[in-house]
Tab-separated table of C-alpha atoms and ligand atoms in Angstrom:
chain	number	residue	atom	x	y	z
A	1	UNK	CA	49.399	106.443	93.858
A	2	UNK	CA	51.515	109.479	94.160
A	3	UNK	CA	54.756	109.652	92.240
A	4	UNK	CA	57.772	111.030	94.006
A	5	UNK	CA	60.484	112.112	91.681
A	6	UNK	CA	63.795	110.481	92.375
A	7	UNK	CA	66.682	112.607	93.565
A	8	UNK	CA	69.489	112.628	90.913
A	9	UNK	CA	73.065	112.884	92.167
A	10	UNK	CA	76.291	112.935	90.178
A	11	UNK	CA	79.424	112.126	92.215
A	12	UNK	CA	82.647	113.112	90.471
A	13	UNK	CA	85.462	110.796	91.437
A	14	UNK	CA	85.136	107.163	92.567
A	15	UNK	CA	87.616	106.976	95.299
A	16	UNK	CA	86.763	106.429	99.060
A	17	UNK	CA	85.154	109.926	99.493
A	18	UNK	CA	82.875	109.460	96.452
A	19	UNK	CA	81.906	105.926	97.509
A	20	UNK	CA	81.186	106.787	101.145
A	21	UNK	CA	78.891	109.800	99.979
A	22	UNK	CA	77.226	107.244	97.601
A	23	UNK	CA	76.695	104.851	100.415
A	24	UNK	CA	75.404	107.391	102.730
A	25	UNK	CA	72.940	108.890	100.016
A	26	UNK	CA	71.596	105.331	99.370
A	27	UNK	CA	70.906	104.803	103.154
A	28	UNK	CA	69.438	108.404	103.591
A	29	UNK	CA	67.074	108.066	100.591
A	30	UNK	CA	66.313	104.443	100.052
A	31	UNK	CA	64.889	103.634	96.715
A	32	UNK	CA	64.714	107.304	95.981
A	33	UNK	CA	68.171	108.224	94.786
A	34	UNK	CA	69.808	107.653	91.548
A	35	UNK	CA	73.568	108.148	91.755
A	36	UNK	CA	76.065	108.289	89.050
A	37	UNK	CA	79.769	107.913	90.044
A	38	UNK	CA	81.586	109.589	87.232
A	39	UNK	CA	85.411	109.073	86.939
A	40	UNK	CA	87.838	110.141	84.442
A	41	UNK	CA	89.523	106.806	84.255
A	42	UNK	CA	87.823	103.690	83.017
A	43	UNK	CA	88.540	101.969	86.417
A	44	UNK	CA	86.990	102.779	89.812
A	45	UNK	CA	88.263	103.324	93.335
A	46	UNK	CA	90.766	106.208	92.906
A	47	UNK	CA	93.212	106.311	95.853
A	48	UNK	CA	92.428	102.754	96.759
A	49	UNK	CA	93.804	101.582	93.357
A	50	UNK	CA	96.447	104.170	92.621
A	51	UNK	CA	97.352	105.601	96.068
A	52	UNK	CA	97.396	102.878	98.604
A	53	UNK	CA	100.674	101.052	98.552
A	54	UNK	CA	100.673	97.836	96.639
A	55	UNK	CA	102.083	95.871	99.550
A	56	UNK	CA	99.292	97.003	101.747
A	57	UNK	CA	96.612	94.695	100.237
A	58	UNK	CA	94.627	94.586	103.494
A	59	UNK	CA	93.831	98.336	103.177
A	60	UNK	CA	92.910	97.807	99.590
A	61	UNK	CA	90.399	95.271	100.590
A	62	UNK	CA	87.970	98.033	101.408
A	63	UNK	CA	87.142	98.138	97.640
A	64	UNK	CA	84.824	95.136	98.181
A	65	UNK	CA	82.698	97.593	100.216
A	66	UNK	CA	82.621	100.041	97.352
A	67	UNK	CA	81.845	97.276	94.982
A	68	UNK	CA	78.705	96.417	97.000
A	69	UNK	CA	77.630	100.120	96.666
A	70	UNK	CA	78.112	100.004	93.025
A	71	UNK	CA	76.134	96.857	92.725
A	72	UNK	CA	73.217	98.309	94.665
A	73	UNK	CA	70.077	99.629	93.053
A	74	UNK	CA	70.151	103.148	91.670
A	75	UNK	CA	73.965	103.424	91.539
A	76	UNK	CA	75.946	103.623	88.170
A	77	UNK	CA	79.680	103.849	87.483
A	78	UNK	CA	80.267	106.253	84.613
A	79	UNK	CA	84.011	105.741	83.795
A	80	UNK	CA	86.051	107.315	81.199
A	81	UNK	CA	84.412	110.716	81.461
A	82	UNK	CA	86.275	113.719	82.560
A	83	UNK	CA	84.346	116.565	84.061
A	84	UNK	CA	85.691	119.796	82.838
A	85	UNK	CA	86.794	118.390	79.454
A	86	UNK	CA	84.005	115.833	78.347
A	87	UNK	CA	81.234	117.541	80.186
A	88	UNK	CA	81.092	120.909	82.135
A	89	UNK	CA	80.160	121.153	85.798
A	90	UNK	CA	77.335	123.459	84.940
A	91	UNK	CA	75.868	120.967	82.509
A	92	UNK	CA	76.027	118.460	85.337
A	93	UNK	CA	74.310	120.827	87.795
A	94	UNK	CA	71.451	121.176	85.192
A	95	UNK	CA	70.952	117.475	84.883
A	96	UNK	CA	71.265	116.506	88.516
A	97	UNK	CA	69.726	117.743	91.645
A	98	UNK	CA	73.139	117.533	93.484
A	99	UNK	CA	76.685	117.334	92.024
A	100	UNK	CA	79.389	116.286	94.432
A	101	UNK	CA	83.203	116.808	93.728
A	102	UNK	CA	85.090	113.885	95.224
A	103	UNK	CA	88.121	114.435	93.031
A	104	UNK	CA	90.663	113.936	95.805
A	105	UNK	CA	94.005	115.748	95.704
A	106	UNK	CA	96.104	113.900	93.106
A	107	UNK	CA	98.501	116.792	92.332
A	108	UNK	CA	101.813	117.327	94.034
A	109	UNK	CA	102.583	120.343	96.061
A	110	UNK	CA	105.683	121.963	94.545
A	111	UNK	CA	108.821	121.974	96.745
A	112	UNK	CA	109.538	125.543	95.800
A	113	UNK	CA	113.360	125.255	95.705
A	114	UNK	CA	115.825	125.833	92.882
A	115	UNK	CA	116.642	122.752	90.870
A	116	UNK	CA	113.210	120.990	91.489
A	117	UNK	CA	112.782	120.706	87.694
A	118	UNK	CA	115.956	118.688	87.250
A	119	UNK	CA	115.287	115.109	85.868
A	120	UNK	CA	115.113	112.788	88.747
A	121	UNK	CA	113.127	114.986	91.084
A	122	UNK	CA	109.677	113.517	91.304
A	123	UNK	CA	106.647	114.238	93.390
A	124	UNK	CA	104.997	111.462	95.433
A	125	UNK	CA	101.855	111.626	93.312
A	126	UNK	CA	104.056	110.708	90.220
A	127	UNK	CA	106.114	108.211	92.122
A	128	UNK	CA	103.295	106.422	93.815
A	129	UNK	CA	101.211	106.639	90.585
A	130	UNK	CA	104.247	105.027	88.817
A	131	UNK	CA	104.420	102.008	91.004
A	132	UNK	CA	100.640	101.565	91.240
A	133	UNK	CA	100.112	101.831	87.458
A	134	UNK	CA	98.129	105.169	87.179
A	135	UNK	CA	98.065	105.748	83.360
A	136	UNK	CA	99.253	109.298	83.925
A	137	UNK	CA	102.452	108.296	85.522
A	138	UNK	CA	103.247	104.871	84.042
A	139	UNK	CA	106.021	106.242	81.898
A	140	UNK	CA	107.776	108.073	84.824
A	141	UNK	CA	110.703	105.726	84.755
A	142	UNK	CA	112.403	107.193	88.005
A	143	UNK	CA	116.218	106.996	87.866
A	144	UNK	CA	117.302	104.162	90.152
A	145	UNK	CA	120.804	104.017	88.995
A	146	UNK	CA	122.585	105.770	91.864
A	147	UNK	CA	123.070	104.467	95.262
A	148	UNK	CA	121.557	107.301	97.110
A	149	UNK	CA	117.805	108.405	97.078
A	150	UNK	CA	116.198	111.221	99.121
A	151	UNK	CA	112.589	111.237	100.305
A	152	UNK	CA	111.533	114.540	101.421
A	153	UNK	CA	108.808	114.718	104.269
A	154	UNK	CA	107.994	112.948	107.461
A	155	UNK	CA	104.509	111.569	106.771
A	156	UNK	CA	103.145	108.113	105.682
A	157	UNK	CA	103.716	108.787	102.006
A	158	UNK	CA	107.388	109.309	102.729
A	159	UNK	CA	107.346	105.947	104.483
A	160	UNK	CA	105.604	104.350	101.530
A	161	UNK	CA	108.223	105.708	99.104
A	162	UNK	CA	111.156	104.739	101.241
A	163	UNK	CA	109.924	101.211	101.759
A	164	UNK	CA	109.005	100.535	98.301
A	165	UNK	CA	112.621	101.779	97.157
A	166	UNK	CA	114.206	99.549	99.769
A	167	UNK	CA	112.205	96.274	99.327
A	168	UNK	CA	113.631	93.140	97.646
A	169	UNK	CA	111.726	91.436	94.938
A	170	UNK	CA	110.699	88.683	97.486
A	171	UNK	CA	109.185	91.325	99.703
A	172	UNK	CA	106.782	92.185	96.964
A	173	UNK	CA	105.245	88.840	96.933
A	174	UNK	CA	101.477	89.011	97.292
A	175	UNK	CA	101.442	92.762	96.276
A	176	UNK	CA	99.985	94.103	93.108
A	177	UNK	CA	102.905	96.352	92.399
A	178	UNK	CA	102.814	96.780	88.552
A	179	UNK	CA	105.267	94.878	86.407
A	180	UNK	CA	107.267	97.827	85.091
A	181	UNK	CA	107.936	99.042	88.633
A	182	UNK	CA	108.943	95.532	89.757
A	183	UNK	CA	111.311	95.138	86.876
A	184	UNK	CA	112.975	98.532	87.555
A	185	UNK	CA	113.261	97.931	91.242
A	186	UNK	CA	114.830	94.451	90.631
A	187	UNK	CA	117.792	96.097	89.113
A	188	UNK	CA	117.841	99.162	91.286
A	189	UNK	CA	121.102	100.489	92.519
A	190	UNK	CA	119.508	102.325	95.458
A	191	UNK	CA	121.118	101.278	98.719
A	192	UNK	CA	120.793	104.349	100.880
A	193	UNK	CA	117.301	106.148	101.189
A	194	UNK	CA	117.433	109.348	103.292
A	195	UNK	CA	114.204	110.528	104.716
A	196	UNK	CA	114.502	114.323	105.081
A	197	UNK	CA	112.362	115.683	107.971
A	198	UNK	CA	112.396	119.431	108.468
A	199	UNK	CA	111.379	119.027	112.028
A	200	UNK	CA	112.177	116.350	114.616
A	201	UNK	CA	110.908	113.064	115.893
A	202	UNK	CA	108.204	114.618	117.933
A	203	UNK	CA	106.734	116.310	114.973
A	204	UNK	CA	106.488	113.360	112.601
A	205	UNK	CA	103.206	112.539	110.775
A	206	UNK	CA	104.176	108.810	110.554
A	207	UNK	CA	101.700	106.402	112.182
A	208	UNK	CA	103.151	103.434	114.272
A	209	UNK	CA	102.056	100.484	112.172
A	210	UNK	CA	103.675	102.034	109.078
A	211	UNK	CA	106.839	102.998	110.826
A	212	UNK	CA	107.121	99.743	112.526
A	213	UNK	CA	107.156	98.040	109.118
A	214	UNK	CA	110.556	99.599	108.398
A	215	UNK	CA	112.147	97.831	111.256
A	216	UNK	CA	111.196	94.364	109.682
A	217	UNK	CA	112.574	94.716	106.086
A	218	UNK	CA	114.772	91.992	104.655
A	219	UNK	CA	117.573	94.043	103.014
A	220	UNK	CA	117.289	97.416	104.641
A	221	UNK	CA	117.796	98.682	108.205
A	222	UNK	CA	116.386	101.908	109.516
A	223	UNK	CA	118.810	104.347	111.094
A	224	UNK	CA	118.039	107.111	113.458
A	225	UNK	CA	120.593	109.219	115.058
A	226	UNK	CA	120.098	109.111	118.887
A	227	UNK	CA	121.261	112.620	119.185
A	228	UNK	CA	118.060	113.737	117.383
A	229	UNK	CA	115.733	112.237	119.958
A	230	UNK	CA	114.444	114.503	122.668
A	231	UNK	CA	114.577	113.508	126.382
A	232	UNK	CA	112.492	110.332	126.696
A	233	UNK	CA	110.550	112.003	129.600
A	234	UNK	CA	109.170	114.426	127.082
A	235	UNK	CA	107.287	111.442	125.288
A	236	UNK	CA	104.724	111.208	127.970
A	237	UNK	CA	103.113	114.364	126.706
A	238	UNK	CA	102.574	113.022	123.316
A	239	UNK	CA	99.286	111.793	121.871
A	240	UNK	CA	99.382	108.011	122.149
A	241	UNK	CA	99.709	107.177	118.487
A	242	UNK	CA	102.647	109.600	118.117
A	243	UNK	CA	104.214	108.254	121.388
A	244	UNK	CA	104.239	104.805	119.714
A	245	UNK	CA	105.690	105.962	116.526
A	246	UNK	CA	108.394	107.870	118.595
A	247	UNK	CA	109.053	104.507	120.485
A	248	UNK	CA	109.786	102.835	117.129
A	249	UNK	CA	112.292	105.702	116.382
A	250	UNK	CA	113.975	105.180	119.716
A	251	UNK	CA	114.119	101.381	119.073
A	252	UNK	CA	115.779	102.157	115.668
A	253	UNK	CA	118.289	104.436	117.278
A	254	UNK	CA	119.191	101.817	119.798
A	255	UNK	CA	119.887	99.064	117.218
A	256	UNK	CA	123.420	97.953	116.732
A	257	UNK	CA	124.646	97.945	113.145
A	258	UNK	CA	123.556	94.789	111.308
A	259	UNK	CA	126.279	93.847	108.904
A	260	UNK	CA	123.899	91.577	107.167
A	261	UNK	CA	121.785	94.317	106.038
A	262	UNK	CA	122.769	95.669	102.525
A	263	UNK	CA	120.767	98.708	102.555
A	264	UNK	CA	119.862	101.682	105.000
A	265	UNK	CA	116.998	103.882	105.467
A	266	UNK	CA	118.437	106.899	107.242
A	267	UNK	CA	116.240	109.426	109.052
A	268	UNK	CA	117.779	112.910	108.603
A	269	UNK	CA	115.722	114.971	111.011
A	270	UNK	CA	116.054	118.817	111.435
A	271	UNK	CA	117.074	119.274	107.987
A	272	UNK	CA	115.053	121.133	105.086
A	273	UNK	CA	115.660	121.059	101.382
A	274	UNK	CA	117.244	124.293	100.014
A	275	UNK	CA	118.126	123.355	96.462
A	276	UNK	CA	118.690	120.451	94.086
A	277	UNK	CA	121.995	120.318	92.182
A	278	UNK	CA	123.419	118.260	89.251
A	279	UNK	CA	124.717	118.342	85.753
A	280	UNK	CA	121.574	117.666	83.651
A	281	UNK	CA	120.185	115.491	86.349
A	282	UNK	CA	119.890	115.171	90.031
A	283	UNK	CA	123.264	114.578	91.715
A	284	UNK	CA	122.653	115.863	95.272
A	285	UNK	CA	120.136	117.523	97.392
A	286	UNK	CA	121.376	120.446	99.449
A	287	UNK	CA	119.647	120.709	102.900
A	288	UNK	CA	119.956	123.156	105.663
A	289	UNK	CA	120.168	122.243	109.356
A	290	UNK	CA	117.052	123.532	111.187
A	291	UNK	CA	116.195	124.316	114.752
A	292	UNK	CA	112.646	124.548	116.208
A	293	UNK	CA	111.216	127.765	117.722
A	294	UNK	CA	109.049	127.571	120.812
A	295	UNK	CA	105.950	126.997	118.795
A	296	UNK	CA	107.637	123.933	117.032
A	297	UNK	CA	108.209	125.469	113.643
A	298	UNK	CA	111.462	124.817	111.759
A	299	UNK	CA	114.036	127.588	111.069
A	300	UNK	CA	117.130	127.367	109.108
A	301	UNK	CA	120.421	127.755	111.015
A	302	UNK	CA	122.556	128.560	107.944
A	303	UNK	CA	124.342	125.265	108.038
A	304	UNK	CA	124.159	123.415	104.691
A	305	UNK	CA	125.312	120.003	103.570
A	306	UNK	CA	124.600	117.716	100.667
A	307	UNK	CA	122.929	114.440	100.359
A	308	UNK	CA	124.294	112.464	97.350
A	309	UNK	CA	121.414	111.033	95.405
A	310	UNK	CA	120.182	110.297	91.926
A	311	UNK	CA	116.529	110.470	92.820
A	312	UNK	CA	114.547	112.909	95.054
A	313	UNK	CA	110.995	111.936	95.872
A	314	UNK	CA	109.095	114.796	97.382
A	315	UNK	CA	106.398	113.603	99.752
A	316	UNK	CA	105.146	116.947	101.088
A	317	UNK	CA	101.434	116.819	100.500
A	318	UNK	CA	98.967	117.290	97.634
A	319	UNK	CA	96.521	119.659	95.876
A	320	UNK	CA	93.190	119.244	94.344
A	321	UNK	CA	93.284	120.268	90.627
A	322	UNK	CA	90.757	123.190	89.861
A	323	UNK	CA	87.928	122.399	87.638
A	324	UNK	CA	86.682	125.135	85.072
A	325	UNK	CA	83.521	126.822	86.503
A	326	UNK	CA	84.153	125.847	90.074
A	327	UNK	CA	85.426	128.335	92.707
A	328	UNK	CA	88.953	127.402	93.686
A	329	UNK	CA	91.050	128.235	96.813
A	330	UNK	CA	94.481	128.813	95.169
A	331	UNK	CA	96.376	128.994	98.483
A	332	UNK	CA	94.963	125.927	99.983
A	333	UNK	CA	94.794	124.043	96.719
A	334	UNK	CA	91.127	122.826	97.175
A	335	UNK	CA	87.509	123.879	96.647
A	336	UNK	CA	86.241	126.556	99.144
A	337	UNK	CA	83.000	125.284	100.849
A	338	UNK	CA	80.867	125.758	103.802
A	339	UNK	CA	80.884	122.181	105.374
A	340	UNK	CA	80.798	120.758	101.802
A	341	UNK	CA	78.529	123.274	100.162
A	342	UNK	CA	80.273	125.176	97.387
A	343	UNK	CA	77.218	126.693	95.740
A	344	UNK	CA	73.564	125.769	95.363
A	345	UNK	CA	73.527	122.158	93.948
A	346	UNK	CA	77.340	121.843	94.078
A	347	UNK	CA	79.190	120.072	96.964
A	348	UNK	CA	82.637	118.723	97.699
A	349	UNK	CA	83.784	115.911	99.984
A	350	UNK	CA	86.958	114.196	101.192
A	351	UNK	CA	90.376	115.582	100.227
A	352	UNK	CA	88.716	117.991	97.772
A	353	UNK	CA	87.048	119.504	100.705
A	354	UNK	CA	89.266	119.445	103.616
A	355	UNK	CA	92.783	118.812	102.123
A	356	UNK	CA	95.007	115.702	102.023
A	357	UNK	CA	94.785	114.447	105.572
A	358	UNK	CA	93.509	111.540	107.511
A	359	UNK	CA	93.145	107.783	106.716
A	360	UNK	CA	90.673	106.194	104.140
A	361	UNK	CA	88.201	105.771	106.966
A	362	UNK	CA	88.181	109.570	107.701
A	363	UNK	CA	86.328	109.951	104.468
A	364	UNK	CA	83.453	108.096	105.828
A	365	UNK	CA	81.987	110.595	108.174
A	366	UNK	CA	82.826	113.107	105.460
A	367	UNK	CA	80.693	111.203	102.927
A	368	UNK	CA	77.896	110.847	105.455
A	369	UNK	CA	78.059	114.706	106.259
A	370	UNK	CA	77.680	115.623	102.643
A	371	UNK	CA	74.860	113.224	102.216
A	372	UNK	CA	72.978	114.917	105.212
A	373	UNK	CA	73.511	118.355	103.694
A	374	UNK	CA	72.172	117.258	100.300
A	375	UNK	CA	69.139	115.554	101.817
A	376	UNK	CA	68.480	118.801	103.678
A	377	UNK	CA	68.965	121.047	100.806
A	378	UNK	CA	67.375	119.104	97.925
A	379	UNK	CA	64.409	117.519	99.788
A	380	UNK	CA	62.704	115.835	96.900
A	381	UNK	CA	63.813	115.488	93.168
A	382	UNK	CA	62.815	118.356	90.930
A	383	UNK	CA	62.160	116.231	87.763
A	384	UNK	CA	65.641	116.654	86.363
A	385	UNK	CA	66.783	114.233	83.726
A	386	UNK	CA	69.707	112.818	85.858
A	387	UNK	CA	71.843	110.240	84.064
A	388	UNK	CA	69.718	110.136	80.907
A	389	UNK	CA	70.770	113.748	80.327
A	390	UNK	CA	74.293	112.990	80.779
A	391	UNK	CA	74.178	109.845	78.555
A	392	UNK	CA	72.569	111.855	75.669
A	393	UNK	CA	75.107	114.516	75.916
A	394	UNK	CA	78.001	112.105	76.060
A	395	UNK	CA	76.648	110.199	72.903
A	396	UNK	CA	76.366	113.637	71.127
A	397	UNK	CA	79.996	114.226	71.943
A	398	UNK	CA	81.158	110.702	70.968
A	399	UNK	CA	82.348	109.990	74.479
A	400	UNK	CA	81.845	106.328	75.398
A	401	UNK	CA	81.458	105.668	79.230
A	402	UNK	CA	82.653	102.600	80.836
A	403	UNK	CA	80.200	100.878	82.979
A	404	UNK	CA	80.479	98.981	86.214
A	405	UNK	CA	79.833	95.672	84.255
A	406	UNK	CA	82.622	96.808	81.887
A	407	UNK	CA	84.966	97.445	84.922
A	408	UNK	CA	84.314	93.826	86.077
A	409	UNK	CA	85.447	92.593	82.688
A	410	UNK	CA	88.484	94.767	82.913
A	411	UNK	CA	89.108	93.475	86.420
A	412	UNK	CA	88.707	89.809	85.501
A	413	UNK	CA	91.339	90.405	82.744
A	414	UNK	CA	93.642	92.007	85.206
A	415	UNK	CA	93.218	89.017	87.481
A	416	UNK	CA	93.839	86.497	84.882
A	417	UNK	CA	97.149	88.106	83.678
A	418	UNK	CA	98.542	88.472	87.218
A	419	UNK	CA	102.019	86.974	87.865
A	420	UNK	CA	102.156	84.191	90.292
A	421	UNK	CA	101.085	85.027	93.877
A	422	UNK	CA	99.925	88.504	92.821
A	423	UNK	CA	96.118	89.419	92.901
A	424	UNK	CA	96.327	91.266	89.605
A	425	UNK	CA	98.360	92.822	86.950
A	426	UNK	CA	96.940	96.301	86.254
A	427	UNK	CA	96.570	97.737	82.705
A	428	UNK	CA	98.533	100.940	82.861
A	429	UNK	CA	97.039	102.704	80.079
A	430	UNK	CA	93.532	103.885	79.218
A	431	UNK	CA	93.269	102.256	75.633
A	432	UNK	CA	94.388	98.841	77.201
A	433	UNK	CA	91.728	99.107	79.891
A	434	UNK	CA	88.985	100.004	77.355
A	435	UNK	CA	90.140	97.173	75.122
A	436	UNK	CA	89.781	94.736	77.987
A	437	UNK	CA	86.273	95.384	78.581
A	438	UNK	CA	85.264	93.679	75.361
A	439	UNK	CA	87.982	91.068	75.338
B	1	NAP	P1	101.475	114.516	105.674
B	1	NAP	O1	100.923	113.448	106.571
B	1	NAP	O2	100.765	115.839	105.717
B	1	NAP	O3	103.077	114.689	105.691
B	1	NAP	C1	103.614	115.613	104.948
B	1	NAP	C2	104.980	115.870	105.496
B	1	NAP	O4	105.700	116.720	104.547
B	1	NAP	C3	105.057	116.466	106.888
B	1	NAP	O5	106.165	115.724	107.514
B	1	NAP	C4	105.432	117.902	106.499
B	1	NAP	O6	106.261	118.354	107.613
B	1	NAP	C5	106.388	117.628	105.391
B	1	NAP	N1	106.504	118.908	104.652
B	1	NAP	C6	105.475	119.695	104.070
B	1	NAP	N2	106.056	120.762	103.439
B	1	NAP	C7	107.329	120.663	103.338
B	1	NAP	C8	108.490	121.277	102.787
B	1	NAP	N3	108.168	122.453	102.104
B	1	NAP	N4	109.703	120.814	103.071
B	1	NAP	C9	109.978	119.735	103.738
B	1	NAP	N5	108.959	119.001	104.355
B	1	NAP	C10	107.790	119.381	104.097
B	1	NAP	O7	101.127	113.992	104.130
B	1	NAP	P2	101.422	112.600	103.389
B	1	NAP	O8	102.513	111.897	103.891
B	1	NAP	O9	101.310	113.050	101.848
B	1	NAP	O10	99.917	111.809	103.694
B	1	NAP	C11	98.700	112.366	103.425
B	1	NAP	C12	97.701	111.567	104.245
B	1	NAP	O11	97.517	110.211	103.769
B	1	NAP	C13	98.015	111.673	105.583
B	1	NAP	O12	97.038	111.791	106.447
B	1	NAP	C14	98.596	110.154	105.836
B	1	NAP	O13	98.575	109.654	107.183
B	1	NAP	C15	97.736	109.492	104.918
B	1	NAP	N6	98.415	108.201	104.497
B	1	NAP	C16	98.141	107.024	105.153
B	1	NAP	C17	98.865	105.849	104.965
B	1	NAP	C18	98.619	104.672	105.862
B	1	NAP	O14	97.819	104.740	106.620
B	1	NAP	N7	99.265	103.565	105.455
B	1	NAP	C19	99.759	105.896	103.815
B	1	NAP	C20	99.939	106.972	103.123
B	1	NAP	C21	99.248	108.175	103.395
B	1	NAP	P3	105.671	119.464	108.642
B	1	NAP	O15	104.895	118.522	109.549
B	1	NAP	O16	106.809	120.233	109.157
B	1	NAP	O17	104.726	120.400	107.832
């Protein structure tokens, strides 16, 4: 009987892009591929766990599909191992036939305006990580003691941030928002959230379902200035999704003030941040009125005004952090690649390849594409050690990986300590996660 060497693949990052790549490789090389999903956290699912909003549980349900991948033959989860710290990329490329970087884009793009270092200015990675219990951001403690908050950006992350700031405790029923965030929001003084969009209603990056949600909140009412809306006839030329989003904005603009609403989410279009001011902390965001040129780009008009706020959440996009030994495109904040190929044996996928855009599902074709490339490049296994090589190296270095079975024990512990009506109460620090696997 001829023996075909298995193909060993390390996927770095266990978010959607990593799991779709693993799923695709399993299908492309049935019974012949050994996959290690390596994650720096002891828990899997990346963006699904720590990015997707806690009140969007139906989106989070996709993790069941990823779980099935993890439970399939030849796939391991190797958590609590940071590539670039615990193991170098060139060590991985020696052990495995292919290494796929699926590390996402978990760093905030800087705003680039004076005052952005003042306490109370936070990026969306940090803010979202805080309410979702990412260990790195669990201690953020964003100031919620002033009535005003500004959210910069006109995308879906800005919508998430504004909605979370505006919801009542009852509106978090059924969510898995972490206890520390729920406690802080319960006593929050925020009553006016201003969404700052540097362009206009026709240039938003907000999707209709997510925008429509703002119109059904218990305490907060969305406010759009009708004067910002273009001639309705112009909507016909918009792509259908955007047209629906703009229809929501028109509906918000047409609403009569509702005296029963105790909070507002105000859309401030055609305004761009120019600086943040305050004595030792944020007190106001200074913005400049903009006008669009013929190509739809925003230009400052010189007219400035202040938005009074104690918190600024900047939701203007993300960057992939560099990894020592891997080429990096500094300007774009991601790995440079040719359709996912960075160098022989080294690939990237998802946001680490194409930047932070698209939905969770966009990563599926991405994962399948990189799997195709790997199959075409690698052919058969070259007799490399794969996971056995990594295990030996980690043992030598005293790094204790967390397995998928360990994760399931951590998960069971999170489920069992959930508050009533919530699916789980996440552990928000790595030590607690690791302790829970043997509890
Ligand atoms: P995004 O969709 O790219 O939106 C970023 C926004 O920030 C844009 O409105 C952009 O305006 C604005 N912006 C960029 N630089 C700016 C600056 N210097 N000053 C002021 N505004 C600036 O990014 P995102 O909201 O981070 O979302 C990332 C991806 O995740 C998107 O594909 C999004 O749809 C997806 N997502 C989906 C959901 C969901 O489906 N529920 C939830 C969250 C995120 P310009 O257009 O003028 O550049």
